[in-house]
PDB file of C-alpha atoms in Angstrom:
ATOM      1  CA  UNK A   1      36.107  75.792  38.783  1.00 47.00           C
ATOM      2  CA  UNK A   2      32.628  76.849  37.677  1.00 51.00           C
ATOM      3  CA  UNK A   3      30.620  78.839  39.609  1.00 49.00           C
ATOM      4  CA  UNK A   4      26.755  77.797  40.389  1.00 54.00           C
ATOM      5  CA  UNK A   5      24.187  79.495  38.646  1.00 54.00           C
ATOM      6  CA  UNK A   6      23.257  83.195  39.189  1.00 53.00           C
ATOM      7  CA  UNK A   7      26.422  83.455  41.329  1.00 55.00           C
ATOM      8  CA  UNK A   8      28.522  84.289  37.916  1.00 56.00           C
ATOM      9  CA  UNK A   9      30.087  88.369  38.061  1.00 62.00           C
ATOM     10  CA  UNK A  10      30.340  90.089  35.118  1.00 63.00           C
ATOM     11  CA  UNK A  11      31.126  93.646  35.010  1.00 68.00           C
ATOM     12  CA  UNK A  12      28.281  95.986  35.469  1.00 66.00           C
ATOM     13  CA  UNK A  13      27.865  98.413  32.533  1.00 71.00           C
ATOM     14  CA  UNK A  14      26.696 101.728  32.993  1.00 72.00           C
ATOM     15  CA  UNK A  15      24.498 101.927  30.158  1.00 73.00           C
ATOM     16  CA  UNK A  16      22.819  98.445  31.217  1.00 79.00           C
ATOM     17  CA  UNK A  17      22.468 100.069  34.683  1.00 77.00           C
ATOM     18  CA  UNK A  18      20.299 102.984  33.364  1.00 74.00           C
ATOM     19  CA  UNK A  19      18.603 100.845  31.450  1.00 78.00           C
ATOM     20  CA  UNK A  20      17.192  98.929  34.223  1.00 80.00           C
ATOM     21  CA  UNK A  21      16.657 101.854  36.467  1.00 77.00           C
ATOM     22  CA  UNK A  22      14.882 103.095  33.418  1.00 76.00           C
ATOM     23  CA  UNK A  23      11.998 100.335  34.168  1.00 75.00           C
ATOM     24  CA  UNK A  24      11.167 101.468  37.418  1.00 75.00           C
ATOM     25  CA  UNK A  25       8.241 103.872  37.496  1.00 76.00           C
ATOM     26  CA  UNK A  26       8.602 107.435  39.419  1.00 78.00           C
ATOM     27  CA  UNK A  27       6.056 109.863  40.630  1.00 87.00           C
ATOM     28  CA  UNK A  28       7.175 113.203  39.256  1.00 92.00           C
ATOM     29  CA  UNK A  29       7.412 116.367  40.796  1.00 95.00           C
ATOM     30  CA  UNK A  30       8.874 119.698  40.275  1.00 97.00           C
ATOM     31  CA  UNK A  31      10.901 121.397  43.191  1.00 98.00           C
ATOM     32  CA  UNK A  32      10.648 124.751  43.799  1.00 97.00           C
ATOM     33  CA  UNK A  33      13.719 127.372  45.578  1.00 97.00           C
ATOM     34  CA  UNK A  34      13.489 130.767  46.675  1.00 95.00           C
ATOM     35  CA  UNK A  35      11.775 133.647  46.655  1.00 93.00           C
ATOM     36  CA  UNK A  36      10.595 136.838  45.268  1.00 90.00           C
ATOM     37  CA  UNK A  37      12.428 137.402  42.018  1.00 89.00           C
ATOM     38  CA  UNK A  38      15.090 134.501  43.114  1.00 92.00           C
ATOM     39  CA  UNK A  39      12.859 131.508  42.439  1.00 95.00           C
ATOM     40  CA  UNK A  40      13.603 128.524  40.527  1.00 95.00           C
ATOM     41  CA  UNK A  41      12.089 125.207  39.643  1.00 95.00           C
ATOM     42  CA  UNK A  42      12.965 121.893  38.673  1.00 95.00           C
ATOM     43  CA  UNK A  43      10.985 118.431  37.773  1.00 95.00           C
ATOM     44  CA  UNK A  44      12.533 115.668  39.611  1.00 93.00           C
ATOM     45  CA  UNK A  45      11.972 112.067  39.726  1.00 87.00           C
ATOM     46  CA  UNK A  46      13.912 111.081  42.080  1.00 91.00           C
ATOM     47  CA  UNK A  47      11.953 111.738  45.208  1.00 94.00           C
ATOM     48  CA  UNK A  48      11.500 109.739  48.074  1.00 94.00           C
ATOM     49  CA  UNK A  49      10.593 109.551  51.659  1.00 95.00           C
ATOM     50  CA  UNK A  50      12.486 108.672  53.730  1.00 96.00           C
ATOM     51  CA  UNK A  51      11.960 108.697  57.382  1.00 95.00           C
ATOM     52  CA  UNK A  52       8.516 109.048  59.198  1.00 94.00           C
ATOM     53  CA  UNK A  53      10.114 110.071  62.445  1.00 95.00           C
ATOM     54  CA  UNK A  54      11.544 112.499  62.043  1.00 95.00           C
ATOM     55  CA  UNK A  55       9.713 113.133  58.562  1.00 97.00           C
ATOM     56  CA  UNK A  56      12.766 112.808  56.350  1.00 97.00           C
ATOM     57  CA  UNK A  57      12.462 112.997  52.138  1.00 98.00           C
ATOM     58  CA  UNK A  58      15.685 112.565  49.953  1.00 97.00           C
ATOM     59  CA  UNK A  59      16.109 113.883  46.089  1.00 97.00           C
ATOM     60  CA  UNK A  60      18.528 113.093  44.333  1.00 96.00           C
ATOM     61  CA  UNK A  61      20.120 115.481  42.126  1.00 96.00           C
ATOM     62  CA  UNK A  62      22.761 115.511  39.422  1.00 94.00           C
ATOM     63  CA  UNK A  63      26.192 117.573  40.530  1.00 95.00           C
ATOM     64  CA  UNK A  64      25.767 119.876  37.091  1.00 94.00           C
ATOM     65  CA  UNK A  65      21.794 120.752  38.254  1.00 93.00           C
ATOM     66  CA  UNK A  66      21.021 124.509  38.119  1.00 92.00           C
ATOM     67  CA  UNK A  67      18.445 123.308  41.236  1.00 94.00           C
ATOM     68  CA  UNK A  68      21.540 122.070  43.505  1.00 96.00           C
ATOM     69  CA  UNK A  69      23.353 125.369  44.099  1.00 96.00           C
ATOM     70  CA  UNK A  70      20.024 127.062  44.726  1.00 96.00           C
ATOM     71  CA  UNK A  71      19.125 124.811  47.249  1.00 97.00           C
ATOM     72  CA  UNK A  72      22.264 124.667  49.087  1.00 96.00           C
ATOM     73  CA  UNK A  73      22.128 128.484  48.905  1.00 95.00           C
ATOM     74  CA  UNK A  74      18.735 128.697  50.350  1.00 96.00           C
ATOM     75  CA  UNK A  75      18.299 125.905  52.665  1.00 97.00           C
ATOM     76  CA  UNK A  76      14.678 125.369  51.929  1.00 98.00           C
ATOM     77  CA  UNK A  77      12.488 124.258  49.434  1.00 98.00           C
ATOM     78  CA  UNK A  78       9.496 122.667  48.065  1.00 98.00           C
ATOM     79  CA  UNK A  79       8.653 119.554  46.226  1.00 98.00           C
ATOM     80  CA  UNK A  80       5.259 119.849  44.845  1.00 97.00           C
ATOM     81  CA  UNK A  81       3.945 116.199  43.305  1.00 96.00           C
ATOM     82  CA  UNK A  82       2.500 116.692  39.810  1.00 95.00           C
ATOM     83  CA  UNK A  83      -1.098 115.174  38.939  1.00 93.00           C
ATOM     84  CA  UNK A  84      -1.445 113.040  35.953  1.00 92.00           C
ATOM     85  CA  UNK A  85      -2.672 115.729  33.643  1.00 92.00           C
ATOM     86  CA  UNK A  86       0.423 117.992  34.156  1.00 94.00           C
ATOM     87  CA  UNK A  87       3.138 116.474  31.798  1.00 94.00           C
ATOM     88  CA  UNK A  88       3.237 119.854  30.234  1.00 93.00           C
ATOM     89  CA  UNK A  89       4.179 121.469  33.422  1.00 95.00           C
ATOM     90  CA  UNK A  90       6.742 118.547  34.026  1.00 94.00           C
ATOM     91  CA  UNK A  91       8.203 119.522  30.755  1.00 94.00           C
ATOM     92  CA  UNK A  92       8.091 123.067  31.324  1.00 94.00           C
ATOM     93  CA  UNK A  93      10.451 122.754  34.254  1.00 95.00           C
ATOM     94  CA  UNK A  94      12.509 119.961  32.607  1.00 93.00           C
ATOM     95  CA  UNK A  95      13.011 121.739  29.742  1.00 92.00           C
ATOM     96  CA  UNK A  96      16.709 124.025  29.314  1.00 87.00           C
ATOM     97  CA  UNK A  97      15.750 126.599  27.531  1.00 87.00           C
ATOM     98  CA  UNK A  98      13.156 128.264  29.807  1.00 87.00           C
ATOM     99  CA  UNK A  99      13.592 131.531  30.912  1.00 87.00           C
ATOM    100  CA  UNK A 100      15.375 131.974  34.108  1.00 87.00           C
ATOM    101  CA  UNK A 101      14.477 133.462  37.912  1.00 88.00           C
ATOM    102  CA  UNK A 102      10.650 134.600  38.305  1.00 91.00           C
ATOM    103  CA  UNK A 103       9.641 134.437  34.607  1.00 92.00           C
ATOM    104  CA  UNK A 104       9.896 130.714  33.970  1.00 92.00           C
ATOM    105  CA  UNK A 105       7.041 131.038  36.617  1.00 94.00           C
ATOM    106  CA  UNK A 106       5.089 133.485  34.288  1.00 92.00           C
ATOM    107  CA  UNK A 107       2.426 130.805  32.869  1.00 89.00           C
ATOM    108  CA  UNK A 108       2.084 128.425  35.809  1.00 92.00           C
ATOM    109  CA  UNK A 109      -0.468 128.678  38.564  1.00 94.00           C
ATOM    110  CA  UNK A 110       1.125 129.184  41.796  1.00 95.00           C
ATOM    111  CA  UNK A 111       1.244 130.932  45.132  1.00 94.00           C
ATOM    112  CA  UNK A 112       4.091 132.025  47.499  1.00 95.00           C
ATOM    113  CA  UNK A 113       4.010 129.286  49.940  1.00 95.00           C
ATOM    114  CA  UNK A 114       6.467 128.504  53.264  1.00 96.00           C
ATOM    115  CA  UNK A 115       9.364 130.984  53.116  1.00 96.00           C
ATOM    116  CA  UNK A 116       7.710 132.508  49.892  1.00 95.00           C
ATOM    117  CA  UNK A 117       8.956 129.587  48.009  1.00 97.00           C
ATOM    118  CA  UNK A 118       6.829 129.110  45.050  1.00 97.00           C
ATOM    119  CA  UNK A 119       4.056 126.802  45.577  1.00 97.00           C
ATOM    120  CA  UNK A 120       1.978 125.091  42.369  1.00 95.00           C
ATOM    121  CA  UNK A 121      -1.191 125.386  43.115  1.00 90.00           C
ATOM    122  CA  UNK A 122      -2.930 121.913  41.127  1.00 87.00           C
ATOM    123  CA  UNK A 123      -0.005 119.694  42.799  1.00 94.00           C
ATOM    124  CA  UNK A 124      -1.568 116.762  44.095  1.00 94.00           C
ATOM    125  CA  UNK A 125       0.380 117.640  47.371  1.00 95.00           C
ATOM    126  CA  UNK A 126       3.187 119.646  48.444  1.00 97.00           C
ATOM    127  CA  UNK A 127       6.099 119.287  50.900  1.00 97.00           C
ATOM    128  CA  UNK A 128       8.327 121.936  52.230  1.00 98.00           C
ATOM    129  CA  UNK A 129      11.242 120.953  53.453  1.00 98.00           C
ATOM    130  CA  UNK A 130      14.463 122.483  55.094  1.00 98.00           C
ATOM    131  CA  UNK A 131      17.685 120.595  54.162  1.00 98.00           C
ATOM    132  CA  UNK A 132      19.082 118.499  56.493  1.00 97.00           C
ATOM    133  CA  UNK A 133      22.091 116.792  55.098  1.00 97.00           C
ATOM    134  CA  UNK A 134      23.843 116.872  51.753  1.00 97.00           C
ATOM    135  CA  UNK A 135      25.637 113.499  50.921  1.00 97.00           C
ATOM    136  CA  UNK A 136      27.832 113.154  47.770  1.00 97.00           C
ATOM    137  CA  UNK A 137      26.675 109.872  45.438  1.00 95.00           C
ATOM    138  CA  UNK A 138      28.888 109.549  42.206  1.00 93.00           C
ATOM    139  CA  UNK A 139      27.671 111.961  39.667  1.00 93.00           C
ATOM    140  CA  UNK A 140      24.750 113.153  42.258  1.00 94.00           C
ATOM    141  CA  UNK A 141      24.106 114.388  45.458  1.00 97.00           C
ATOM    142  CA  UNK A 142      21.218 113.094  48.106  1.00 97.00           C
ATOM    143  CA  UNK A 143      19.657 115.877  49.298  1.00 98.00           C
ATOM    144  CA  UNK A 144      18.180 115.223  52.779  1.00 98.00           C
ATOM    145  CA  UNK A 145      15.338 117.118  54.187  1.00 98.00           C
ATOM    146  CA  UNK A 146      13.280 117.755  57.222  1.00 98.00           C
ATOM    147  CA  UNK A 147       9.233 118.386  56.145  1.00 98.00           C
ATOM    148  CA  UNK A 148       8.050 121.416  58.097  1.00 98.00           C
ATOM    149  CA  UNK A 149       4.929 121.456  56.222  1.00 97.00           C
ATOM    150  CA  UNK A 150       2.719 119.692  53.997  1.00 96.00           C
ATOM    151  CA  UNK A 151      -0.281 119.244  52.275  1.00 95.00           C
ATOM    152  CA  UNK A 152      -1.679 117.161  50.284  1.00 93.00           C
ATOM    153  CA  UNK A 153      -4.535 119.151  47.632  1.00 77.00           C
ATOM    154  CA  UNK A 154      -6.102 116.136  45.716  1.00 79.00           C
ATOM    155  CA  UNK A 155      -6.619 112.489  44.692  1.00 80.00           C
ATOM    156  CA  UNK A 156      -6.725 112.633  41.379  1.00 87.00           C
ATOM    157  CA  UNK A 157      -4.024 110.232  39.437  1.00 88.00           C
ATOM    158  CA  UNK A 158       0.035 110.831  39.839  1.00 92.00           C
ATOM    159  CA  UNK A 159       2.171 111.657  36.620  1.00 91.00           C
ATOM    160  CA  UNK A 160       4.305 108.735  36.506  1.00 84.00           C
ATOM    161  CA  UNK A 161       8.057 108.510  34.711  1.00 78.00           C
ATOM    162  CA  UNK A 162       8.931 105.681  33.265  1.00 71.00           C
ATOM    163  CA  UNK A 163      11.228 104.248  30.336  1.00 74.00           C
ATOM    164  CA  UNK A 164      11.752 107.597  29.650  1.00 77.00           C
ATOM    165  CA  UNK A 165       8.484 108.816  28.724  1.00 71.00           C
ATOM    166  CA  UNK A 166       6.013 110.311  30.969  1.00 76.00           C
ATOM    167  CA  UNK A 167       2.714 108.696  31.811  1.00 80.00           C
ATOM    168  CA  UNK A 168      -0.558 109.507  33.339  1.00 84.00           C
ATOM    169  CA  UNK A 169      -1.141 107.195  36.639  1.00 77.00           C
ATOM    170  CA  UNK A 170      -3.711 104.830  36.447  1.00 71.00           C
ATOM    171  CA  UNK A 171      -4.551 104.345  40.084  1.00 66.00           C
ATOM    172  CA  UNK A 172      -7.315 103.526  41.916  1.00 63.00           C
ATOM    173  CA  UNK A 173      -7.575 105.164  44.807  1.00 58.00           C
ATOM    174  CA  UNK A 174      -9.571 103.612  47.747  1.00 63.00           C
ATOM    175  CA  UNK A 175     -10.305 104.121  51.103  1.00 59.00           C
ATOM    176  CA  UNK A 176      -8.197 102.709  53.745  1.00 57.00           C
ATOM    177  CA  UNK A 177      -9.990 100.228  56.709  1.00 56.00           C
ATOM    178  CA  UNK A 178      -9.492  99.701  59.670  1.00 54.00           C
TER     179      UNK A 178
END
């Protein structure tokens, strides 16, 4: 028996998988966790909102991240969305050699914000968030959060992620109508 076109199952490979996933552009953002000499950041692409009411945002992070146990620890935290000139900052707090605690903040602009989590001060906005829910995915975990404040600092372009490479937005931003 054949089967009609596009019905036809073939295993799905993981490395296929990524590779698709890999074609969907991202805004990137770093998150930030704790406070005083306890802080930590993280660049994340996998962001999203999720809810308007209540205002719900999800990020996804892998089980091994040195960002997970921080935020589970803590509770709260802050996703700060990067502007299209900032690939060096994404990098900064992608990369695994950076120093560690309050000194990987040493050459980045920021402020204590909400709970004295560290806030970047040229994100194009910025979200704090308490968590809400931790759900187990596979190799990840979807971190649910409730916004208790936000912000949002510019319009200039987002720093996009895609096909593993980071890009500079190209977005024109208009005015809504009504």
């Amino acid at each position: 028996m054949t089967s009609p076109i596009g019905t036809a199952r073939r295993p799905v490979v993981e490395t296929t998988v990524w590779s698709a996933a890999r074609r969907f552009p991202t805004g990137v953002s770093v998150v930030t966790v704790g406070s005083g000499d306890a802080v930590h950041g993280s660049t994340v692409s996998a962001f999203s909102f999720v809810s308007h009411e209540p205002p719900l945002i999800s990020v996804c992070l892998q089980n091994d991240s040195s960002l997970l146990p921080r935020i589970t620890q803590h509770r709260v935290f802050t996703v700060n969305v990067l502007a299209a000139h900032q690939a060096g900052l994404a990098r900064h707090f992608a990369s695994r050699t950076r120093s560690p605690g309050r000194a990987q903040f040493q050459a980045v602009q920021w402020t204590p914000g909400e709970d004295g989590v560290p806030r970047l001060r040229s994100a194009l906005s910025w979200l704090h968030c308490r968590v809400h829910e931790c759900v187990p995915a596979g190799d990840h975990m979807v971190v649910l959060a409730t916004v208790t404040a936000c912000a949002a600092e510019s319009d200039q372009a987002p720093l996009l992620y895609f096909a593993g490479h980071l890009h500079p937005g190209h977005i024109r931003i208009e005015e809504e109508t009504t």
